[in-house]
XYZ file of C-alpha atoms in Angstrom:
619
model
C -70.703 -79.175 -55.640
C -74.340 -78.905 -56.723
C -77.069 -78.708 -54.119
C -79.537 -81.536 -53.689
C -82.703 -81.091 -55.719
C -86.056 -80.668 -53.989
C -87.266 -84.215 -54.587
C -84.069 -85.610 -53.089
C -84.379 -83.416 -50.011
C -87.981 -84.495 -49.477
C -87.014 -88.141 -49.942
C -84.196 -87.893 -47.425
C -86.494 -86.127 -44.985
C -88.870 -89.099 -45.230
C -85.974 -91.511 -44.809
C -84.323 -89.826 -41.829
C -87.189 -88.282 -39.961
C -90.406 -90.075 -40.804
C -93.440 -88.156 -42.028
C -93.403 -84.379 -41.746
C -96.910 -84.032 -40.196
C -95.907 -86.302 -37.293
C -92.922 -84.099 -36.489
C -94.942 -80.902 -36.870
C -97.598 -82.108 -34.473
C -95.075 -83.083 -31.843
C -93.326 -79.757 -32.423
C -96.415 -77.859 -31.268
C -96.468 -79.797 -27.994
C -92.776 -79.214 -27.418
C -93.175 -75.506 -28.155
C -95.685 -75.345 -25.319
C -93.209 -77.002 -22.956
C -90.424 -74.569 -23.883
C -92.798 -71.603 -23.519
C -93.840 -72.811 -20.076
C -90.212 -73.092 -19.015
C -89.427 -69.699 -20.514
C -92.229 -68.140 -18.436
C -90.443 -69.308 -15.280
C -87.656 -66.828 -15.946
C -89.328 -63.527 -16.848
C -86.901 -60.695 -17.563
C -86.756 -58.281 -14.631
C -87.492 -54.650 -15.519
C -87.838 -51.586 -13.310
C -87.641 -47.800 -13.165
C -85.476 -45.387 -11.166
C -88.012 -43.441 -9.081
C -85.562 -41.212 -7.213
C -81.861 -40.294 -7.116
C -80.129 -39.192 -3.904
C -76.454 -38.680 -4.731
C -75.243 -42.231 -5.384
C -78.282 -44.006 -3.929
C -80.984 -44.982 -6.407
C -84.517 -46.011 -5.449
C -86.005 -48.603 -7.804
C -89.616 -49.759 -8.085
C -88.525 -53.377 -7.560
C -89.801 -54.970 -4.348
C -89.894 -58.109 -2.279
C -91.521 -61.035 -4.067
C -89.895 -60.169 -7.377
C -86.818 -62.097 -8.590
C -84.361 -59.557 -7.162
C -81.970 -59.854 -4.232
C -79.107 -58.007 -2.623
C -75.942 -58.154 -4.704
C -77.724 -58.500 -8.075
C -76.292 -56.463 -10.919
C -78.778 -54.842 -13.296
C -78.287 -53.026 -16.587
C -78.962 -49.280 -16.468
C -80.880 -48.041 -19.519
C -81.819 -44.539 -20.729
C -84.916 -44.507 -22.889
C -85.095 -42.279 -25.960
C -87.632 -41.575 -28.673
C -90.356 -44.018 -29.576
C -89.733 -46.364 -32.517
C -92.694 -46.153 -34.954
C -93.443 -48.825 -37.560
C -93.310 -47.098 -40.986
C -96.368 -48.943 -42.349
C -98.705 -49.540 -39.408
C -97.613 -46.325 -37.639
C -97.759 -48.239 -34.376
C -95.227 -47.869 -31.589
C -93.009 -50.947 -31.492
C -90.507 -49.834 -28.862
C -88.153 -47.129 -27.676
C -84.550 -46.352 -28.376
C -82.279 -47.429 -25.527
C -78.839 -46.232 -24.436
C -76.756 -48.509 -22.225
C -75.384 -46.494 -19.264
C -73.639 -49.337 -17.428
C -74.720 -51.307 -14.350
C -76.197 -50.788 -10.910
C -75.747 -53.070 -7.903
C -78.702 -53.797 -5.621
C -77.737 -53.029 -2.012
C -81.100 -53.580 -0.281
C -84.523 -55.031 -1.091
C -87.475 -53.702 0.916
C -91.218 -54.380 0.964
C -92.179 -51.825 -1.705
C -88.876 -50.725 -3.287
C -85.172 -51.474 -3.624
C -82.009 -49.446 -3.188
C -79.114 -49.637 -5.620
C -75.836 -47.904 -6.433
C -74.145 -47.362 -9.860
C -71.029 -49.484 -10.275
C -69.395 -46.462 -11.955
C -69.573 -43.409 -9.643
C -69.238 -41.041 -12.616
C -72.544 -42.227 -14.164
C -75.179 -39.459 -14.128
C -78.463 -41.236 -13.396
C -81.857 -39.610 -13.978
C -85.310 -40.341 -12.658
C -87.228 -42.534 -15.173
C -84.098 -44.326 -16.339
C -84.740 -48.050 -16.574
C -83.064 -51.114 -15.084
C -83.119 -54.603 -16.582
C -81.778 -57.993 -15.643
C -78.758 -58.931 -17.798
C -79.171 -61.463 -20.585
C -77.987 -64.740 -19.066
C -78.304 -68.032 -20.888
C -79.628 -71.008 -18.941
C -78.174 -74.438 -19.640
C -80.307 -77.589 -19.822
C -79.475 -81.284 -19.916
C -82.200 -83.496 -21.389
C -82.648 -87.146 -20.449
C -84.130 -89.578 -22.959
C -87.898 -89.744 -22.244
C -89.381 -92.828 -20.605
C -92.138 -94.467 -22.627
C -95.040 -95.813 -20.539
C -97.406 -96.605 -23.371
C -97.799 -99.482 -25.785
C -97.717 -97.051 -28.689
C -94.372 -97.134 -30.475
C -92.969 -93.728 -29.616
C -89.559 -92.879 -31.061
C -87.877 -91.878 -27.792
C -84.562 -90.985 -29.463
C -86.220 -88.536 -31.856
C -88.312 -87.099 -29.027
C -85.210 -86.334 -26.963
C -83.477 -84.736 -29.952
C -86.539 -82.586 -30.645
C -86.687 -81.475 -27.008
C -83.035 -80.459 -27.163
C -83.512 -78.621 -30.449
C -86.582 -76.765 -29.186
C -84.750 -75.635 -26.055
C -81.671 -74.614 -28.032
C -83.827 -72.555 -30.427
C -84.796 -70.256 -27.538
C -82.205 -67.429 -27.414
C -82.150 -67.625 -23.591
C -81.493 -71.368 -23.441
C -78.663 -73.635 -24.518
C -77.991 -77.371 -24.484
C -74.312 -78.274 -23.912
C -72.465 -80.897 -25.935
C -72.724 -83.620 -23.315
C -74.003 -87.201 -23.658
C -76.129 -87.520 -20.505
C -77.454 -90.998 -21.305
C -73.928 -92.295 -21.882
C -72.768 -90.727 -18.586
C -75.616 -92.458 -16.729
C -74.706 -95.759 -18.375
C -71.010 -95.418 -17.549
C -71.806 -94.632 -13.901
C -74.504 -97.325 -13.627
C -77.110 -94.756 -12.571
C -80.799 -94.314 -13.224
C -82.280 -90.885 -13.856
C -83.655 -90.749 -10.311
C -80.309 -91.830 -8.809
C -78.680 -88.923 -10.632
C -80.668 -86.439 -8.521
C -78.837 -87.424 -5.326
C -76.354 -84.723 -4.167
C -73.219 -86.878 -4.511
C -74.108 -87.804 -8.094
C -75.034 -84.217 -9.013
C -71.631 -83.106 -7.703
C -69.978 -85.683 -9.941
C -72.100 -84.570 -12.898
C -71.231 -80.912 -12.311
C -67.550 -81.783 -12.456
C -68.167 -83.125 -15.974
C -70.491 -80.445 -17.343
C -71.868 -77.103 -16.193
C -75.664 -77.088 -16.321
C -78.458 -75.179 -14.588
C -81.398 -77.548 -15.049
C -82.233 -81.175 -15.821
C -85.295 -81.926 -17.937
C -86.809 -85.359 -17.311
C -89.874 -86.441 -19.265
C -92.120 -89.411 -19.928
C -94.963 -90.382 -22.264
C -98.062 -92.312 -21.292
C -101.560 -92.924 -22.634
C -104.705 -91.689 -20.893
C -107.986 -92.739 -22.542
C -106.158 -93.350 -25.826
C -104.609 -89.873 -25.717
C -100.845 -89.340 -25.523
C -99.718 -87.289 -22.547
C -96.187 -85.909 -22.293
C -95.169 -85.201 -18.690
C -92.041 -83.333 -17.729
C -90.218 -82.366 -14.558
C -87.579 -79.666 -14.331
C -84.925 -80.124 -11.636
C -82.094 -77.897 -10.485
C -78.831 -79.428 -11.705
C -77.105 -78.101 -8.577
C -79.464 -79.132 -5.776
C -81.790 -81.688 -7.379
C -84.803 -79.645 -6.241
C -87.950 -79.952 -8.362
C -88.580 -76.533 -9.934
C -91.561 -77.257 -12.178
C -93.697 -80.106 -13.443
C -96.536 -80.213 -15.930
C -98.395 -82.414 -18.409
C -99.048 -81.700 -22.074
C -101.617 -83.565 -24.159
C -100.428 -84.330 -27.672
C -102.277 -85.894 -30.588
C -98.999 -87.034 -32.129
C -95.441 -87.708 -31.036
C -92.541 -89.048 -33.135
C -93.316 -92.688 -33.861
C -91.185 -95.520 -35.154
C -91.632 -95.531 -38.892
C -91.569 -98.596 -41.115
C -89.056 -98.463 -43.919
C -91.201 -100.600 -46.231
C -91.703 -97.973 -48.910
C -91.329 -98.447 -52.630
C -87.997 -97.700 -54.273
C -89.568 -94.943 -56.361
C -90.470 -92.948 -53.244
C -86.809 -92.378 -52.369
C -83.981 -91.010 -54.443
C -80.347 -91.898 -53.792
C -78.227 -89.230 -52.145
C -75.002 -88.805 -54.074
C -73.602 -85.445 -53.006
C -73.325 -83.578 -49.723
C -73.300 -79.806 -49.332
C -73.005 -77.633 -46.255
C -71.729 -74.332 -44.928
C -71.594 -74.978 -41.188
C -68.521 -74.538 -39.039
C -66.306 -77.570 -38.554
C -66.719 -79.408 -35.226
C -63.048 -79.758 -34.171
C -60.090 -77.502 -33.445
C -56.443 -78.440 -34.014
C -54.398 -78.827 -30.816
C -51.042 -80.371 -31.696
C -49.125 -83.319 -33.138
C -46.495 -85.914 -32.243
C -44.174 -87.812 -34.588
C -43.102 -91.456 -34.281
C -40.285 -93.217 -36.126
C -42.314 -96.344 -36.900
C -45.222 -97.175 -39.198
C -48.598 -96.937 -37.460
C -50.958 -99.579 -38.770
C -54.157 -98.677 -36.914
C -55.423 -97.133 -33.689
C -58.512 -97.125 -31.473
C -59.471 -95.828 -28.027
C -60.864 -97.322 -24.828
C -60.581 -97.624 -21.048
C -57.967 -100.355 -20.771
C -57.566 -100.513 -16.982
C -61.105 -99.555 -15.896
C -60.113 -96.319 -14.140
C -62.650 -94.196 -16.026
C -60.043 -92.566 -18.275
C -59.684 -93.717 -21.854
C -56.363 -94.464 -23.515
C -55.272 -94.481 -27.139
C -54.219 -97.928 -28.404
C -51.737 -97.722 -31.298
C -50.853 -100.667 -33.510
C -47.465 -101.054 -35.209
C -46.422 -103.946 -37.470
C -45.775 -106.284 -34.527
C -46.361 -104.097 -31.451
C -49.346 -102.815 -29.463
C -48.632 -99.559 -27.618
C -51.019 -97.896 -25.153
C -50.787 -94.117 -24.646
C -52.538 -91.841 -22.189
C -53.361 -88.314 -23.377
C -52.644 -85.676 -20.766
C -51.601 -82.057 -21.054
C -52.003 -82.331 -24.828
C -49.313 -85.029 -25.033
C -49.310 -88.788 -25.618
C -47.382 -90.723 -22.992
C -46.713 -94.468 -23.292
C -48.140 -96.478 -20.382
C -48.107 -100.093 -21.671
C -46.936 -102.171 -24.621
C -46.984 -105.658 -26.092
C -44.568 -107.100 -28.669
C -45.070 -110.258 -30.718
C -42.329 -112.815 -30.132
C -42.457 -114.125 -33.697
C -41.189 -111.496 -36.144
C -43.278 -113.032 -38.925
C -46.452 -111.665 -37.338
C -48.060 -108.899 -39.368
C -50.641 -106.922 -37.418
C -53.553 -105.738 -39.590
C -55.967 -103.947 -37.270
C -56.802 -103.115 -33.658
C -60.193 -102.703 -31.997
C -61.046 -101.860 -28.402
C -64.221 -102.583 -26.431
C -65.526 -104.153 -23.229
C -67.107 -107.254 -24.753
C -66.766 -109.442 -21.644
C -68.433 -106.668 -19.569
C -65.898 -106.668 -16.738
C -65.357 -102.892 -16.760
C -62.025 -103.064 -18.650
C -61.852 -102.828 -22.429
C -60.209 -105.701 -24.270
C -57.815 -105.123 -27.172
C -58.649 -107.193 -30.267
C -55.687 -107.552 -32.629
C -56.216 -108.918 -36.127
C -52.946 -110.628 -36.998
C -51.604 -112.338 -40.112
C -49.052 -115.119 -39.720
C -47.881 -116.499 -43.049
C -50.889 -116.991 -45.316
C -53.440 -117.358 -42.495
C -54.865 -115.393 -39.602
C -53.625 -115.797 -36.057
C -55.532 -113.053 -34.273
C -55.600 -112.616 -30.499
C -57.092 -110.656 -27.584
C -55.171 -108.670 -24.956
C -56.410 -107.487 -21.588
C -55.071 -105.882 -18.429
C -55.757 -108.267 -15.579
C -57.234 -106.774 -12.403
C -54.442 -105.395 -10.231
C -51.870 -105.828 -13.019
C -50.298 -103.382 -15.469
C -49.088 -105.683 -18.232
C -51.086 -106.620 -21.313
C -51.735 -110.359 -21.359
C -53.261 -112.611 -23.985
C -56.670 -114.000 -23.068
C -57.453 -115.623 -26.434
C -54.896 -116.647 -29.050
C -54.493 -118.094 -32.560
C -57.946 -117.081 -33.805
C -58.680 -117.510 -37.512
C -60.900 -114.411 -37.679
C -60.838 -110.731 -38.570
C -62.004 -108.487 -35.702
C -63.912 -105.202 -35.749
C -65.607 -103.514 -32.766
C -68.360 -100.996 -33.498
C -70.245 -98.720 -31.087
C -72.126 -96.108 -33.142
C -73.337 -93.020 -31.253
C -71.692 -94.262 -28.037
C -73.775 -97.440 -27.675
C -72.403 -100.572 -26.019
C -69.632 -102.080 -28.159
C -70.420 -104.968 -30.510
C -67.727 -107.381 -31.693
C -68.039 -108.303 -35.378
C -65.968 -111.066 -36.991
C -65.383 -112.475 -40.466
C -63.440 -115.470 -41.720
C -60.792 -115.541 -44.458
C -61.641 -117.421 -47.639
C -59.744 -119.459 -50.219
C -60.175 -117.387 -53.332
C -60.747 -114.164 -51.426
C -59.213 -112.730 -48.243
C -62.763 -112.303 -46.892
C -65.542 -114.832 -46.821
C -69.088 -113.945 -45.871
C -70.957 -113.916 -43.595
C -70.132 -111.243 -41.035
C -71.131 -112.394 -37.548
C -71.535 -110.950 -34.079
C -69.505 -112.577 -31.331
C -70.594 -112.727 -27.675
C -68.889 -113.544 -24.387
C -70.481 -116.255 -22.238
C -69.188 -118.429 -19.413
C -65.625 -117.177 -19.774
C -65.410 -117.692 -23.553
C -65.909 -115.774 -26.781
C -68.602 -117.589 -28.737
C -70.098 -117.141 -32.212
C -73.324 -115.172 -32.179
C -75.885 -114.288 -34.811
C -74.887 -113.855 -38.428
C -75.735 -110.456 -39.862
C -78.632 -110.553 -42.281
C -76.965 -108.739 -45.146
C -78.885 -108.349 -48.392
C -77.670 -110.100 -51.522
C -76.733 -107.302 -53.908
C -75.142 -108.042 -57.264
C -71.552 -106.788 -57.441
C -71.445 -105.777 -53.762
C -68.913 -107.389 -51.455
C -69.398 -106.961 -47.719
C -66.095 -107.023 -45.859
C -65.477 -106.165 -42.221
C -63.291 -103.127 -42.836
C -64.921 -99.902 -43.918
C -68.163 -101.343 -42.538
C -70.519 -100.492 -39.681
C -74.153 -100.689 -38.644
C -76.161 -97.770 -37.258
C -79.786 -96.950 -36.616
C -79.628 -93.694 -38.543
C -83.303 -92.783 -38.519
C -84.030 -94.146 -35.010
C -86.652 -96.632 -36.219
C -85.133 -99.578 -34.362
C -83.525 -101.059 -37.502
C -79.847 -100.795 -38.410
C -78.823 -99.383 -41.764
C -75.714 -100.842 -43.424
C -72.983 -98.230 -43.883
C -69.886 -99.166 -45.849
C -67.089 -98.127 -48.164
C -67.373 -100.155 -51.350
C -64.548 -101.617 -53.460
C -64.324 -98.290 -55.340
C -63.882 -96.404 -52.019
C -67.269 -94.699 -52.244
C -69.680 -94.371 -49.332
C -72.820 -96.501 -49.584
C -75.769 -96.756 -47.202
C -78.290 -99.576 -47.548
C -81.584 -100.138 -45.782
C -82.069 -103.448 -44.007
C -83.932 -104.700 -47.084
C -81.009 -103.859 -49.378
C -82.292 -100.644 -50.956
C -79.479 -98.191 -51.655
C -80.044 -94.877 -49.868
C -76.669 -93.192 -50.314
C -74.029 -93.684 -52.998
C -71.450 -90.914 -52.839
C -69.718 -89.288 -55.768
C -66.605 -88.713 -53.639
C -63.950 -91.252 -52.731
C -63.280 -92.109 -49.078
C -61.032 -94.505 -47.227
C -58.792 -95.589 -50.081
C -55.153 -96.131 -49.174
C -52.037 -98.078 -50.237
C -52.518 -100.959 -47.759
C -53.532 -104.352 -49.129
C -54.871 -107.438 -47.316
C -53.595 -110.681 -48.796
C -54.763 -113.370 -46.386
C -56.172 -116.545 -47.960
C -55.146 -118.886 -50.775
C -56.813 -120.022 -53.940
C -57.901 -123.618 -54.293
C -55.331 -125.943 -55.757
C -55.716 -126.985 -59.386
C -57.027 -130.523 -59.784
C -55.613 -132.569 -62.669
C -57.215 -135.356 -64.691
C -55.965 -137.893 -62.180
C -57.960 -136.130 -59.482
C -54.760 -135.165 -57.691
C -53.726 -131.631 -56.790
C -51.341 -130.136 -59.330
C -48.629 -127.999 -57.758
C -48.842 -125.814 -54.686
C -51.568 -123.383 -53.670
C -51.415 -119.885 -55.128
C -51.869 -116.591 -53.378
C -55.335 -115.057 -53.574
C -56.172 -111.714 -55.113
C -55.430 -108.987 -52.509
C -58.127 -106.590 -51.292
C -57.482 -102.909 -50.657
C -57.851 -101.987 -46.986
C -60.815 -99.772 -46.152
C -60.402 -97.494 -43.149
C -62.495 -97.271 -39.999
C -65.744 -95.309 -40.239
C -67.314 -93.953 -37.048
C -70.692 -92.597 -36.018
C -70.446 -90.271 -33.021
C -72.754 -87.967 -31.108
C -71.575 -84.529 -30.005
C -74.277 -82.866 -27.961
C -77.400 -82.782 -30.134
C -75.387 -83.360 -33.320
C -74.632 -86.696 -34.983
C -71.626 -87.117 -37.259
C -70.195 -89.738 -39.570
C -66.378 -89.684 -39.644
C -64.681 -91.002 -42.763
C -60.968 -91.379 -43.539
C -60.111 -89.548 -46.741
C -56.884 -89.983 -48.710
C -56.436 -87.703 -51.697
C -54.002 -88.989 -54.316
C -51.922 -87.083 -56.847
C -53.253 -89.617 -59.359
C -56.707 -88.057 -58.954
C -59.975 -89.899 -59.442
C -59.169 -91.427 -62.849
C -57.381 -94.376 -61.228
C -59.017 -94.836 -57.793
C -56.786 -97.745 -56.812
C -53.530 -95.875 -57.497
C -52.244 -93.922 -54.489
C -49.487 -91.418 -55.359
C -48.153 -88.877 -52.834
C -51.268 -89.195 -50.641
C -52.529 -86.465 -48.333
C -54.854 -87.631 -45.573
C -57.629 -86.094 -43.507
C -60.909 -86.988 -41.798
C -64.167 -85.937 -43.464
C -67.141 -85.020 -41.258
C -70.674 -85.612 -42.491
C -73.417 -84.056 -40.376
C -76.447 -86.340 -40.118
C -79.447 -84.034 -40.553
C -83.094 -84.630 -41.321
C -82.374 -83.697 -44.922
C -79.643 -86.312 -45.277
C -75.859 -86.204 -44.910
C -74.307 -82.764 -45.038
C -70.588 -82.271 -45.517
C -68.922 -79.888 -43.085
C -65.990 -77.596 -43.873
C -62.534 -79.172 -43.785
C -61.773 -78.479 -40.115
C -58.985 -81.075 -40.451
C -56.355 -79.996 -42.960
C -54.939 -82.488 -45.431
C -51.701 -83.813 -43.986
C -48.777 -85.419 -45.762
C -49.122 -89.195 -45.908
C -52.051 -91.590 -45.876
C -54.509 -92.137 -43.032
C -53.566 -95.126 -40.858
C -56.499 -94.753 -38.465
C -58.284 -92.533 -35.995
C -59.578 -92.794 -32.442
C -61.872 -90.695 -30.250
C -61.302 -90.180 -26.528
C -64.290 -89.337 -24.337
C -64.219 -86.121 -22.266
C -61.940 -86.381 -19.265
C -61.151 -84.085 -16.359
C -60.251 -80.642 -17.744
C -60.087 -82.152 -21.254
C -62.953 -82.147 -23.771
C -63.678 -84.960 -26.200
C -60.699 -85.359 -28.522
C -60.014 -86.850 -31.947
C -56.628 -88.351 -32.804
C -55.699 -89.051 -36.428
C -52.592 -90.985 -37.499
C -50.937 -90.474 -40.875
C -47.993 -92.375 -42.358
C -45.452 -90.755 -44.668
C -43.373 -93.489 -46.256
C -40.451 -91.299 -47.336
C -39.926 -88.608 -44.718
C -37.496 -87.899 -41.974
C -33.773 -88.532 -41.928
C -32.504 -90.874 -44.676
C -36.000 -91.328 -46.065
C -37.311 -93.240 -43.046
C -41.021 -93.832 -42.532
C -42.551 -91.290 -40.151
C -45.964 -91.587 -38.514
C -47.695 -88.532 -37.068
C -50.624 -88.403 -34.658
C -52.612 -85.173 -34.990
C -54.870 -84.212 -32.054
C -58.056 -82.144 -32.137
C -60.570 -81.006 -29.513
C -64.279 -81.077 -30.276
C -65.759 -77.606 -30.011
C -68.828 -76.977 -27.860
């Protein structure tokens, strides 16, 4: 696949990251912060001043970062290294002799002993502290100024600056989401009981908490560095900055931005295959959520007329709850999970077809109960729950039409006073030839400017991204999301004869090809778009024809240069993609991705076999 040309890269950089000078200016301020933190941990270096059998005297003394029990590298220095052009000394050759262990620290020197008694130590050999990486968690900065600072970009830049230091690393952990889930503020987190809970989730050495305020019309970035183990304040400082990442307006002319059509990349894939389980029924869809409010997420699997809840433990799916429709004529179309009523337990939204109309419903586990019970029934709506980048879930709905299974608009639905009520209609641009349907559709603030971009799979199964004003930003060359499933809800209007009376019965509407779930997720400092991908033996000449499909999930890395396709860390599996779900990290289990495929003619006697493939996200 050809690389993006220079003009396209520059355009995408403007789209995703705002103006380059703004980022460069903030980068200088952040470099100063990282350098200040780096200076807190100077590498320890010393010299062996005497050797008495196995006891070494080092020129390290009290007041230096050395204590009894420390292990130091033992180095033998060789010839000087001379730069061939400048002829200046740039270092000395070093030979690693092993380690010494500090046994005593005195006022003016230290005593140590080689860990290997056979090591022959000489006076003037050197000792150095080992290279240990320090781990930092970064909270989203607080903004205490009226200037529109892009706090999301600022946090990402802080993480990237820290991670660029070879001595520092930032783990793949969503601190803001953890605070939200535990109903904690940043200051509450510093209490010992909450730090203990945090340390059970992620291993970190330090917490970086920052804020931005204005002083005499100058921006000042303040930061505090706390121990992630004790909550003790280790360092605090203020940095004056002329510029910080600001919220950029997207009102630029069409000519300033090209359309991204291809994605290239050479990075390592983000997930690792763990295992699979087969099921002797057709999986229709799946999603994930915390059904009973115990803090552990479950996988919710949809069959043609069943809802089955599985917990994932010890790399296996185990059924814990189920619901079966009493009427066999029900045809389940999709399942979505999210805590819309904000009671701490995720509801299960099932889009259901009964005859030629929708009869969708909502399931929930009542407090103190184990069974799934209906809380809302016979709803003439399609459901879809979105929560890009781990934000609070949003319930989107759409109605069926007469001459089309889907009828605009798409609306948000809210929960008030014990009821689900219609909310605001999405302001979708009117674009000739573009049909917005609920499936293969999501909203996400990609460039962190406070406005949602429209991300969708079009009727030709290509990825499209539109700005809020309707300008196309991405139109992929590749096909995504296409599959053999069709949605046929809705009827055409009856023909009216000359007498003004209806002539004959209503006819079925033109079916619409199902478009799979697309998901935006955050993994550490990275942001990914996950897309179902079904490759057909029919190739790309007939996009709607699915022959002997092989399914996988495509990962697009959201970078400042645009979308970048990652290597196929998920192999193409036999069958088409039915759905995928992502489970948050749990005790002793990292974040996991579960992908369901359906092979229509496998197993004994040609029975349909569904397979759920499981993957762990790599740190």
